[in-house]
XYZ file of C-alpha atoms in Angstrom:
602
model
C -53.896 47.044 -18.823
C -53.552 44.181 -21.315
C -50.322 44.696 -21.608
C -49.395 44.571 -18.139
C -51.774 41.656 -17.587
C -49.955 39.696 -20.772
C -46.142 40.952 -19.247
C -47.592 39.354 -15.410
C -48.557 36.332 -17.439
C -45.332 35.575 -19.158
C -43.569 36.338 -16.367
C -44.974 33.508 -14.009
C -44.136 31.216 -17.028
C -40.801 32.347 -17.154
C -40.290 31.924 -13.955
C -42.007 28.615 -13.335
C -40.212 27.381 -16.314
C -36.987 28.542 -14.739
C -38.072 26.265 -11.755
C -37.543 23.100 -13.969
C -34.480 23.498 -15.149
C -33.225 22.403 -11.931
C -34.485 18.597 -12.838
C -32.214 16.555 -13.303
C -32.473 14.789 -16.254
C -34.958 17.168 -17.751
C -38.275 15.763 -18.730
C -39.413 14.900 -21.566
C -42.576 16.874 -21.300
C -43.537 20.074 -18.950
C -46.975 22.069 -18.227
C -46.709 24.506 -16.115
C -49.547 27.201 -14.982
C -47.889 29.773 -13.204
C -49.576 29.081 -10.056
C -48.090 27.740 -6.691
C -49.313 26.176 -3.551
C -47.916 26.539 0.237
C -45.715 23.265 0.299
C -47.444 21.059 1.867
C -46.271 19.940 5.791
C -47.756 16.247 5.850
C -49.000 13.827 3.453
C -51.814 11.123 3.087
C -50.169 8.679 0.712
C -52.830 6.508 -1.285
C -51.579 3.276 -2.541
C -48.826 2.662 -0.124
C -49.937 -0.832 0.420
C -48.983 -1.769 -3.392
C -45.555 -0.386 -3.053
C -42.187 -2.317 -3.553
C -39.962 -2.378 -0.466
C -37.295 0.088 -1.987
C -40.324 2.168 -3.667
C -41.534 2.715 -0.904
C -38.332 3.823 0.785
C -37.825 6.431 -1.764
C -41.447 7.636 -1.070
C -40.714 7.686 3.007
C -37.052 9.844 1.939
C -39.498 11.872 -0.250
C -41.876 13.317 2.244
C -39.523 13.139 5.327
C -41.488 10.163 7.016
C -44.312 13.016 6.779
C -47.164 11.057 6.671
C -51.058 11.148 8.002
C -54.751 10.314 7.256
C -55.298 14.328 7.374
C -52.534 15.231 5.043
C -52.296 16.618 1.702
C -53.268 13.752 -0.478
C -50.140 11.539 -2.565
C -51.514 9.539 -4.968
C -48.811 6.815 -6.112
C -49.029 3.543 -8.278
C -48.372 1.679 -11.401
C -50.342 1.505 -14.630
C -52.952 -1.045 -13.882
C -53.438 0.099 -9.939
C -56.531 1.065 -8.895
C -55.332 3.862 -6.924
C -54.102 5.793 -10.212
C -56.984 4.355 -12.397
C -58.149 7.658 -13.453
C -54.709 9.000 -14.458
C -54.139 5.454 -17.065
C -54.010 7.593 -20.624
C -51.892 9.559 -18.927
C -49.047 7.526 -17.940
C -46.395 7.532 -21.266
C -46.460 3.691 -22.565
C -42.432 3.529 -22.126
C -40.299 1.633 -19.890
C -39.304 2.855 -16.800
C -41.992 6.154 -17.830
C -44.132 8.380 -15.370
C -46.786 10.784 -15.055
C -46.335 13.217 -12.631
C -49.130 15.792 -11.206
C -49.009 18.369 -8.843
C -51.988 20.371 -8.346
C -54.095 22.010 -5.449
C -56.104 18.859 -5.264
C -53.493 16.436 -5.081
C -50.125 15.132 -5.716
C -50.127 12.433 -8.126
C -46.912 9.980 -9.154
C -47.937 7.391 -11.781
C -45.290 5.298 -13.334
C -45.499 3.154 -16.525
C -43.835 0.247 -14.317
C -41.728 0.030 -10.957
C -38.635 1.723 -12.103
C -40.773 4.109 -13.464
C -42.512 5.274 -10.143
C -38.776 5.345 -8.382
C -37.732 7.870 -10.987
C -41.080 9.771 -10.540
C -40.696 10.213 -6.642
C -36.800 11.130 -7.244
C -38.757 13.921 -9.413
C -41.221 14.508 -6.853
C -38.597 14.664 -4.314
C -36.599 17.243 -6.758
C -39.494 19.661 -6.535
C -39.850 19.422 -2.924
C -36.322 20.376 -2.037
C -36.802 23.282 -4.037
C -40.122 24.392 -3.066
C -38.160 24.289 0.727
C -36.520 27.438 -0.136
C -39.682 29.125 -0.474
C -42.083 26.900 1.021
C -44.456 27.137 -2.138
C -44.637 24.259 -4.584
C -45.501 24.774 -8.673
C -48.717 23.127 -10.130
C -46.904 21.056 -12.733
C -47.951 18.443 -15.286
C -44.738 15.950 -16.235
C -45.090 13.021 -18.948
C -41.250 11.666 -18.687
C -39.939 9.003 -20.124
C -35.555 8.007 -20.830
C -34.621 8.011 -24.734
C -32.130 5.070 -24.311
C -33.304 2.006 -22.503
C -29.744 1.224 -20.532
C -27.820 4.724 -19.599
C -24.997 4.450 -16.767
C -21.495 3.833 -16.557
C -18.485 1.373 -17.036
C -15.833 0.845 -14.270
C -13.528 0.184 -16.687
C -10.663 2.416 -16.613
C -6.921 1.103 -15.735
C -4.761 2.451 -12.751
C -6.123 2.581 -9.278
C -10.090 0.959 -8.956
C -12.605 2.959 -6.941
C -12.669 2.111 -3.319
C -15.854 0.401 -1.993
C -17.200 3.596 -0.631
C -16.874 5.204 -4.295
C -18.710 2.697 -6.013
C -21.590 3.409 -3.294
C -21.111 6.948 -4.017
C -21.394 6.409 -7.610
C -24.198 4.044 -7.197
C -26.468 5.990 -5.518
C -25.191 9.185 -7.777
C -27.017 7.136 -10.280
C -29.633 6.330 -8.951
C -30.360 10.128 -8.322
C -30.182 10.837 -11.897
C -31.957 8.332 -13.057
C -29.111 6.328 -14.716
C -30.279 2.658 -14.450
C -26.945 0.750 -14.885
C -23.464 -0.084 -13.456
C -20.951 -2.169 -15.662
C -17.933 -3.432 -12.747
C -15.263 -4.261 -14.727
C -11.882 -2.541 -13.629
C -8.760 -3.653 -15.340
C -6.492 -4.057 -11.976
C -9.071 -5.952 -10.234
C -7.272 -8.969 -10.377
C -10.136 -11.396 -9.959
C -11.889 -9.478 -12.933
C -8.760 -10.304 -15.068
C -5.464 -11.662 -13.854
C -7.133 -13.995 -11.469
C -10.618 -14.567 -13.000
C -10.985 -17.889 -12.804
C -10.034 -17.953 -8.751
C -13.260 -16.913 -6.415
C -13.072 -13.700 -4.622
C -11.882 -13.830 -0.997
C -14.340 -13.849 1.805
C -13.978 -9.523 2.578
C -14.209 -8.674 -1.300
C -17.371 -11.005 -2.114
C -19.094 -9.810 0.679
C -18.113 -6.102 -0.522
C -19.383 -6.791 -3.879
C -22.369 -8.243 -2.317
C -23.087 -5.394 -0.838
C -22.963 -3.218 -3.702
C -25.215 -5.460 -5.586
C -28.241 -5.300 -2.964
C -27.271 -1.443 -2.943
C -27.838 -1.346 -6.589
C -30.988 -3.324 -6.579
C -32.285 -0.860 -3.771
C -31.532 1.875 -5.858
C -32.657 0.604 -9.350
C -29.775 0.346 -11.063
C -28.914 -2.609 -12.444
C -25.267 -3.982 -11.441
C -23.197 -5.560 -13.924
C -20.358 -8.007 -13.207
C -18.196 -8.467 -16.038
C -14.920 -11.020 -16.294
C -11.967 -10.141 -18.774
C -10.803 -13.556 -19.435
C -9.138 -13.048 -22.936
C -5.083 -12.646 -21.543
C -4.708 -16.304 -21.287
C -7.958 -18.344 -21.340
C -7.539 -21.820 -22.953
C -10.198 -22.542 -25.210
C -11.531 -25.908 -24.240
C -14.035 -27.248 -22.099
C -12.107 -27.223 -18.777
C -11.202 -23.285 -18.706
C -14.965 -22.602 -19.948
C -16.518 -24.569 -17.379
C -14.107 -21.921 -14.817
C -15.935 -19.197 -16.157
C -19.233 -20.358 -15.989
C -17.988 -21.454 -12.239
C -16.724 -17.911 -11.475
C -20.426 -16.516 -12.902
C -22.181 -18.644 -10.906
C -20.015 -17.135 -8.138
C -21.375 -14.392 -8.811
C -24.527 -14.933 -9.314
C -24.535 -16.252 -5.513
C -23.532 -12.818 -4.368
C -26.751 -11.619 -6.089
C -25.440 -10.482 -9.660
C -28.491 -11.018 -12.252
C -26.283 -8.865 -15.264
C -22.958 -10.188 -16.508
C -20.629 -8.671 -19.278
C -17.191 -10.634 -20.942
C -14.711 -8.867 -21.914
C -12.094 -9.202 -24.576
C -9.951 -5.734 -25.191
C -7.236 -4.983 -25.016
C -5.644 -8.187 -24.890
C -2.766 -10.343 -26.938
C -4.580 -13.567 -27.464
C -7.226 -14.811 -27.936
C -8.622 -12.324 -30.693
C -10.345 -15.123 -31.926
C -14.452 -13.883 -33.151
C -15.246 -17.644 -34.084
C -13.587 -19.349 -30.647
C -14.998 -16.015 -28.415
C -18.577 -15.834 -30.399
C -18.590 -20.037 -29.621
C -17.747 -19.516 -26.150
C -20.372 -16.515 -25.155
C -23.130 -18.535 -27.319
C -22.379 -21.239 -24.622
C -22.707 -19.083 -21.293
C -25.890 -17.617 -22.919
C -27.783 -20.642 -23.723
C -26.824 -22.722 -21.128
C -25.950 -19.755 -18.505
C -27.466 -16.439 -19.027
C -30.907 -17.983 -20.853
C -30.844 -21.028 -18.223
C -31.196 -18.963 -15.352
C -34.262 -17.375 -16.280
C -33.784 -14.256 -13.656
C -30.791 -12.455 -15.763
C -30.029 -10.008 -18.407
C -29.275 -10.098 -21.805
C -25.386 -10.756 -21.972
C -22.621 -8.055 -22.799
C -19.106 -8.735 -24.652
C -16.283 -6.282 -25.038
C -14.964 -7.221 -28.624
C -11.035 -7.199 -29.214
C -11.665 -5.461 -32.206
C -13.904 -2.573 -30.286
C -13.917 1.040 -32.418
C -13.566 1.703 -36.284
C -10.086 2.483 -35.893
C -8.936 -1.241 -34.909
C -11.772 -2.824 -37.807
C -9.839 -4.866 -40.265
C -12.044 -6.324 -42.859
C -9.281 -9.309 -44.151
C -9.062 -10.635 -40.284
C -13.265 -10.172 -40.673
C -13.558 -10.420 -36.693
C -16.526 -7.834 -36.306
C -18.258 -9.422 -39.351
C -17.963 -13.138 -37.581
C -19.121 -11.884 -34.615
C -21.830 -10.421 -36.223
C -22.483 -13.697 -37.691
C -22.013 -16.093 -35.023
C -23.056 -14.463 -31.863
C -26.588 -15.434 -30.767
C -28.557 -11.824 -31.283
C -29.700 -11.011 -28.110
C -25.830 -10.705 -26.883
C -24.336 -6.888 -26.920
C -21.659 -5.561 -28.183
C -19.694 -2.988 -26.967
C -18.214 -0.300 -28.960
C -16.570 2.797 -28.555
C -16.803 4.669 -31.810
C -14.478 5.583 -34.314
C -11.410 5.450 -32.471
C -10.885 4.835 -28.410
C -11.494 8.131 -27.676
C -13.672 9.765 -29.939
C -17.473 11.593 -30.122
C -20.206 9.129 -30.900
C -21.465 9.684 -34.176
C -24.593 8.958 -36.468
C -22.103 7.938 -39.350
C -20.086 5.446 -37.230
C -23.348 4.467 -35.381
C -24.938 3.373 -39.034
C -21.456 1.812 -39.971
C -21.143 -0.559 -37.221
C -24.948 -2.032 -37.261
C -24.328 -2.916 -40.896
C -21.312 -5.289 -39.459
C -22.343 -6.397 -36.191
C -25.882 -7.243 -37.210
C -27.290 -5.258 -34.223
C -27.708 -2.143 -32.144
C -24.057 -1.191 -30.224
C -23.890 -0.982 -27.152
C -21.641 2.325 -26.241
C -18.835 2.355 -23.838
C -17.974 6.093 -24.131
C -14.377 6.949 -23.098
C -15.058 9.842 -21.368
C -14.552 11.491 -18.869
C -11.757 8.383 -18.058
C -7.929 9.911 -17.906
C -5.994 6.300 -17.566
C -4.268 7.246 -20.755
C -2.962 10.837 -19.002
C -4.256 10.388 -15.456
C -2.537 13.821 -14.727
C -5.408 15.214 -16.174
C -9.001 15.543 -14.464
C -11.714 16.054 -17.314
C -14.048 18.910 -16.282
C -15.762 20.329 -19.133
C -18.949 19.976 -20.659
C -20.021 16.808 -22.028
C -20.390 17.312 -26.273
C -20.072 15.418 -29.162
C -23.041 12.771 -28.602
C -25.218 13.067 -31.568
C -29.284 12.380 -30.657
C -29.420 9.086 -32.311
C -27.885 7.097 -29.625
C -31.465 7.381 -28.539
C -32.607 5.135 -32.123
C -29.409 3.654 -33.017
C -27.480 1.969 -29.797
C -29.287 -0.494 -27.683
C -27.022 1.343 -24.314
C -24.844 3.725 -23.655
C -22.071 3.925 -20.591
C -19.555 6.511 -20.023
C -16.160 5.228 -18.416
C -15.071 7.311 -15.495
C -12.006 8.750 -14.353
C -10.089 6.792 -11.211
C -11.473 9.727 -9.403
C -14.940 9.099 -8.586
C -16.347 12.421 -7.204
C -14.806 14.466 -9.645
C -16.216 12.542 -12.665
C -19.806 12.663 -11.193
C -19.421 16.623 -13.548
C -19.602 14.464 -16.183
C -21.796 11.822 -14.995
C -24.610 14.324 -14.383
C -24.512 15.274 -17.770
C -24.587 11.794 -19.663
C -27.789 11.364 -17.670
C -29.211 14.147 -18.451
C -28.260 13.844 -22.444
C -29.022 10.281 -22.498
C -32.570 10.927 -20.654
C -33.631 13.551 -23.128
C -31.615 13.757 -26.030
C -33.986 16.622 -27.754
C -33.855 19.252 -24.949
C -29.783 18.547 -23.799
C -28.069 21.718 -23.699
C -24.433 21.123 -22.797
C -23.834 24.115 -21.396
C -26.425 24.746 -19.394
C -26.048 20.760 -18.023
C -22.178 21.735 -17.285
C -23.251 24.752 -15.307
C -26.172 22.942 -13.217
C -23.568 20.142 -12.692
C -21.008 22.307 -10.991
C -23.735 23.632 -8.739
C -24.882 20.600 -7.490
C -21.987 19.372 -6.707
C -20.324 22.319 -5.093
C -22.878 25.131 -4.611
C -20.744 27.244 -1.619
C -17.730 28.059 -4.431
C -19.931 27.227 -7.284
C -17.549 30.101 -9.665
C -14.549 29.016 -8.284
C -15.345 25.325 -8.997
C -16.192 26.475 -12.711
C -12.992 28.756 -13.279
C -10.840 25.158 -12.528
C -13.372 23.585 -14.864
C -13.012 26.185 -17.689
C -9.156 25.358 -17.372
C -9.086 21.833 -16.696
C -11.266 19.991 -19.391
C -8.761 19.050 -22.167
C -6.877 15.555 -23.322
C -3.301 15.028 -24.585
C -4.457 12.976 -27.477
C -3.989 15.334 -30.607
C -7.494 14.019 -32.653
C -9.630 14.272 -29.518
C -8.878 17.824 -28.214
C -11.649 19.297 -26.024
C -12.319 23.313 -25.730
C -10.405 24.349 -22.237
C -9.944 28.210 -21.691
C -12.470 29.418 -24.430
C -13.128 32.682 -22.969
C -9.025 33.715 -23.624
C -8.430 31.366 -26.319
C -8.091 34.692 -28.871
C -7.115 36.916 -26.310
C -3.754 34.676 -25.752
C -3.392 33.672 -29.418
C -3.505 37.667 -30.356
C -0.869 38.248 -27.756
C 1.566 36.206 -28.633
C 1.423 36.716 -32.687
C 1.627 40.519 -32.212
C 4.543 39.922 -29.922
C 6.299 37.929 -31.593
C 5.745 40.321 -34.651
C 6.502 43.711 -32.845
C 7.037 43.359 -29.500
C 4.179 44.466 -28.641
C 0.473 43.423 -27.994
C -3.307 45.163 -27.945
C -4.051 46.632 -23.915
C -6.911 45.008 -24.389
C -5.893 41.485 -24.485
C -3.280 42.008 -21.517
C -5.878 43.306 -19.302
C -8.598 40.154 -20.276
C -5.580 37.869 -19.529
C -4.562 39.857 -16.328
C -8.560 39.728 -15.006
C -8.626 35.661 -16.091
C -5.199 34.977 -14.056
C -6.453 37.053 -11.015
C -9.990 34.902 -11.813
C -7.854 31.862 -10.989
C -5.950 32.529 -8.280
C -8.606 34.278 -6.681
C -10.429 30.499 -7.337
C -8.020 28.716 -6.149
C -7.533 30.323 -2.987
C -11.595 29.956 -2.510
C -11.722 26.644 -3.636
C -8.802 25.765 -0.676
C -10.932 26.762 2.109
C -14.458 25.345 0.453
C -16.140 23.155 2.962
C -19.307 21.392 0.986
C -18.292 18.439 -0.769
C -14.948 17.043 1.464
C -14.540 14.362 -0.817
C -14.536 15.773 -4.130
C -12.048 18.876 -2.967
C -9.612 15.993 -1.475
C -9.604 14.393 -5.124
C -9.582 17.610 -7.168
C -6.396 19.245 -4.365
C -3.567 19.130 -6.518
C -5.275 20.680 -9.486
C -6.516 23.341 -7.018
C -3.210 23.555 -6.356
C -2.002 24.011 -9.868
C -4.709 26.333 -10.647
C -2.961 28.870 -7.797
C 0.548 28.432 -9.366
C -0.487 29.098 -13.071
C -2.541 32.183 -12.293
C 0.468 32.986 -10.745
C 2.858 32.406 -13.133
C 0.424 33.796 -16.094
C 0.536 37.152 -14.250
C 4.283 37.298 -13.933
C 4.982 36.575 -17.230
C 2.864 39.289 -18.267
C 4.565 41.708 -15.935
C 7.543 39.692 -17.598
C 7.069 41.484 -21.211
C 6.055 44.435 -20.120
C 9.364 44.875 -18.565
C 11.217 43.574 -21.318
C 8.845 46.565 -23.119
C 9.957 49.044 -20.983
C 13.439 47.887 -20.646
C 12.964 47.629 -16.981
C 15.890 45.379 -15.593
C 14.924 45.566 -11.947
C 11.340 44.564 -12.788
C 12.740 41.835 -15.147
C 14.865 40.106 -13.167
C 12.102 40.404 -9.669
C 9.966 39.086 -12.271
C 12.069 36.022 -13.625
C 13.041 35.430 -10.209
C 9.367 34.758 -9.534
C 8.571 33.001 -12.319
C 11.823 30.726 -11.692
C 10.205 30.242 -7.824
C 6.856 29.401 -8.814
C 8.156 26.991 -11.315
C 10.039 25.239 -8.392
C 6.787 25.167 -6.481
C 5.124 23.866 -9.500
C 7.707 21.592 -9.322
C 7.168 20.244 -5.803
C 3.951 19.773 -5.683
C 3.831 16.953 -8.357
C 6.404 15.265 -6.538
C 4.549 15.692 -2.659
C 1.285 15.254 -4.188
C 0.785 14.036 -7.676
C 1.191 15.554 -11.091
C -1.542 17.741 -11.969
C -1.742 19.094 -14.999
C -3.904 22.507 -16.135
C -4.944 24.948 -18.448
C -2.649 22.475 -21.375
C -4.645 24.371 -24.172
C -4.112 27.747 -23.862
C -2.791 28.815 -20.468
C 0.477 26.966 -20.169
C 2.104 27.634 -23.804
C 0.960 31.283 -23.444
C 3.137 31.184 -20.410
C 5.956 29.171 -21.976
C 5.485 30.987 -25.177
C 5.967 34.742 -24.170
C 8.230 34.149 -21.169
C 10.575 33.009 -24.027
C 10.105 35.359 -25.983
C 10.562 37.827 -23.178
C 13.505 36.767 -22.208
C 15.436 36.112 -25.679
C 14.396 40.033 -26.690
C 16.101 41.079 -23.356
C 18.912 39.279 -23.726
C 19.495 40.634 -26.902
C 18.863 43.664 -25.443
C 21.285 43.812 -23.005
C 23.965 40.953 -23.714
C 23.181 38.627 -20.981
C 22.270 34.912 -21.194
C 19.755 34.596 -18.289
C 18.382 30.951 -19.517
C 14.217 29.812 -20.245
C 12.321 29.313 -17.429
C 10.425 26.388 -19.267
């Protein structure tokens, strides 16, 4: 009896722990009982006189406008309310923290500040949509809090910038996950760079406008950031400009600014730039009294391009007032964020970096998309950077994959399982073809640049390298690794075709079409070229030459589609030089064989 009363027990934790998983970020802190309650049908919010206007938005979105005196009882405030008195040594002393309670009293959403009771109804709101599916709602305790103060992303890829309706996208994507920031600062923006001294024209201010009270409504702060460095002049006239085209700015409603100097030819000057961002912050940023802390973009911005006889990190770690950041990608412009490097760079910039993370952005190989799981972030960003932004890829929807998980790493660095973030990613974000949209993922997640590879087609990564050693040894190969790359090409076509007729996220499957594309062809051609050897095995010749006449169509197709759509590269790792590997091999052995020169498919 105890036994079956211990097995009931764990169980309901099991489950209930299950339950919260589905937060996203996951909280710092969980208690869960086991128990449930029917999900309540209206509620009698108390404190919803002391509410911000866009607090009190997210609480109406919350409970569906589902408000009355004789409703289930919604106790919501800030640390120092008198509505949440009771709950005070409960609510985490962090920014932008919250303590959340739901019991079969009362609902109770506490928050260490403003920001922090918005991210404690987007929780509340979390468990409500799933407690729809079964119209019963856990009794949970939450203490949450984020491990870096300023988590978000950087606009700051080159090639084409995000349309307007993107950036809202990505904006309120944010906001959802409880990423508090939003760096503008795309290179082929002209009045960002080429133009930055010229005002914005009437449409594009009042777009940027717009996005700015969107980001205020949704707690996330918007950054505006100028890349003046290509040809300012230093003297007073072109730094008066850019304190003009700031100002601009801050007229629209920006109350965060960020200068940037990479990638540029001139102007790689630490003593001119650290004199010139010392002047917008004292008699700018500081005079203002209603903005953040400044952000640069140093020329000089990973380990890679550090040069201590030029000494331009070190003078900008001398000059530049303290309370301006510094951005910093790591050891190289594409690289995993390290403790090491993290260490290195405070010892020469005299402060906490502030990370621009280069992933999931493709402008270096934007035939790419990069869907796999996000890795390689050790947990001291939370101690040792003062922020951390990922840059994007020019394809908004599909980097929100990524996106989901920096929040969700950057929230709670302690609890972050990659995996398990890439896998709840995919689902929110497509849950009607949820397999299909992770079998394009598995394939499509790798760079071109040789020190930064990233794992793409683990689960036949030994199956493919087997097959082509032993054939290239015997001419041979192990049944077993023919049939697990037979099942994985079937996997993908099957996906593909699946993924074709998917109908829950329009936007993302219009981005993600030519690799969905691809996907199809490569399955395709993976399975031919297996039929390919085997053939050559056999000695087949009608088989071989149906076979190569396939694999010579679907090559053309391949073909076509990168000129009608767009090049779209796939499965680069593993998948492609299998393909071009054996069908080589294949067809060398059988023209040996039998004295013809039919020539490589690839």
């Amino acid at each position: 009896m105890k036994l079956c009363l211990f097995f009931l027990f764990y169980l309901c934790i099991s489950i209930s722990t299950l339950r919260s998983a589905v937060l996203n970020p996951q909280p710092q802190q969980i208690k869960e009982n086991g128990k449930t309650l029917v999900r309540p049908a209206t509620f009698n919010v108390i404190g919803l006189e002391n509410l911000p206007a866009n607090v009190l938005r997210s609480l109406l979105r919350c409970v569906d406008d589902r408000t009355g005196r004789n409703g289930f009882p919604l106790r919501v405030g800030i640390r120092g309310d008198e509505c949440v008195r009771k709950y005070k040594k409960m609510i985490p002393e962090r920014s932008e923290g919250y303590y959340l309670a739901v019991s079969d009293r009362e609902i109770v959403v506490a928050g260490n500040d403003h920001r922090g009771l918005y991210y404690g109804l987007r929780t509340l709101e979390q468990l409500l949509e799933e407690a729809c599916e079964n119209d019963s709602l856990s009794e949970v305790e939450i203490t949450d809090w984020p491990d870096v103060a300023v988590r978000g992303v950087v606009e700051g890829f080159y090639g084409q910038p995000w349309s307007h309706e993107a950036r809202m996208s990505i904006i309120d994507f944010c906001s959802d996950h409880k990423l508090n920031t939003y760096i503008y600062g795309p290179k082929n923006d002209r009045y960002h760079r080429a133009r930055w001294r010229q005002p914005y024209p009437e449409a594009e201010a009042r777009q940027l406008q717009s996005l700015v009270a969107r980001a205020r409504e949704k707690e996330v702060d918007f950054v505006w950031a100028v890349h003046p460095g290509d040809d300012i002049k230093w003297n007073e006239e072109d730094r008066d400009k850019l304190v003009a085209k700031l100002e601009s700015m801050y007229q629209l409603g920006v109350r965060a600014f960020a200068v940037f100097f990479d990638d540029i030819g001139k102007g790689k000057n630490a003593a001119e730039q650290a004199d010139l961002l010392n002047y917008i912050n004292r008699n700018f940023i500081q005079a203002k009294g209603d903005v953040r802390p400044l952000i640069m973009c140093p020329s000089d911005y990973n380990r890679g391009r550090w040069n201590p006889e030029t000494a331009y990190l070190e003078t900008l770690g001398d000059k530049l007032d303290p309370d301006i950041h510094i951005m910093w990608t790591g050891e190289r412009a594409l690289s995993d964020i390290t403790t090491d490097n993290l260490t290195w760079v405070q010892t020469i910039i005299k402060r906490k970096p502030y990370i621009w993370w280069n992933f999931p952005v493709t402008d270096y190989s934007n035939d790419r998309i990069m869907m796999g799981e996000v890795y390689g972030l050790d947990a001291s960003i939370a101690t040792d950077a003062s922020a951390f932004v990922a840059n994007p890829m020019e394809y908004a929807e599909a980097s929100k994959l990524a996106i989901y998980s920096v929040a969700n790493r950057t929230w709670n660095t302690r609890s972050y399982d990659s995996f398990t973030s890439w896998k709840n990613g995919i689902k929110y974000l497509l849950p009607d073809a949820y397999e299909a949209m992770a079998c394009l993922c598995e394939h499509s997640s790798n760079t071109d640049v040789d020190h930064y590879r990233r794992r793409e087609s683990e689960g036949i990564r030994n199956n493919a390298r087997n097959f082509i050693d032993q054939y290239n040894q015997t001419g041979s190969w192990s049944q077993k690794d023919w049939t697990a790359l037979s099942n994985e090409f079937s996997r993908m076509e099957e996906s593909a075709d699946e993924l074709t007729v998917a109908e829950s996220s329009p936007a993302l499957l219009s981005e993600i079409n030519p690799w969905v594309s691809a996907l199809g062809l490569w399955a395709q051609m993976g399975q031919e070229t297996l039929w390919l050897a085997e053939a050559v095995k056999q000695n087949d010749r009608n088989v071989f030459i149906c076979k190569l006449k396939h694999l010579q169509v679907l090559k053309r197709c391949l073909e076509k589609l990168e000129k009608d759509k767009r090049p779209a590269s796939i499965g680069t790792a593993v998948i492609q030089p299998f393909v071009r590997t054996v069908s080589q091999v294949a067809i060398r052995q059988f023209n040996q064989r039998n004295q013809t020169d039919y020539p490589a498919v690839f």
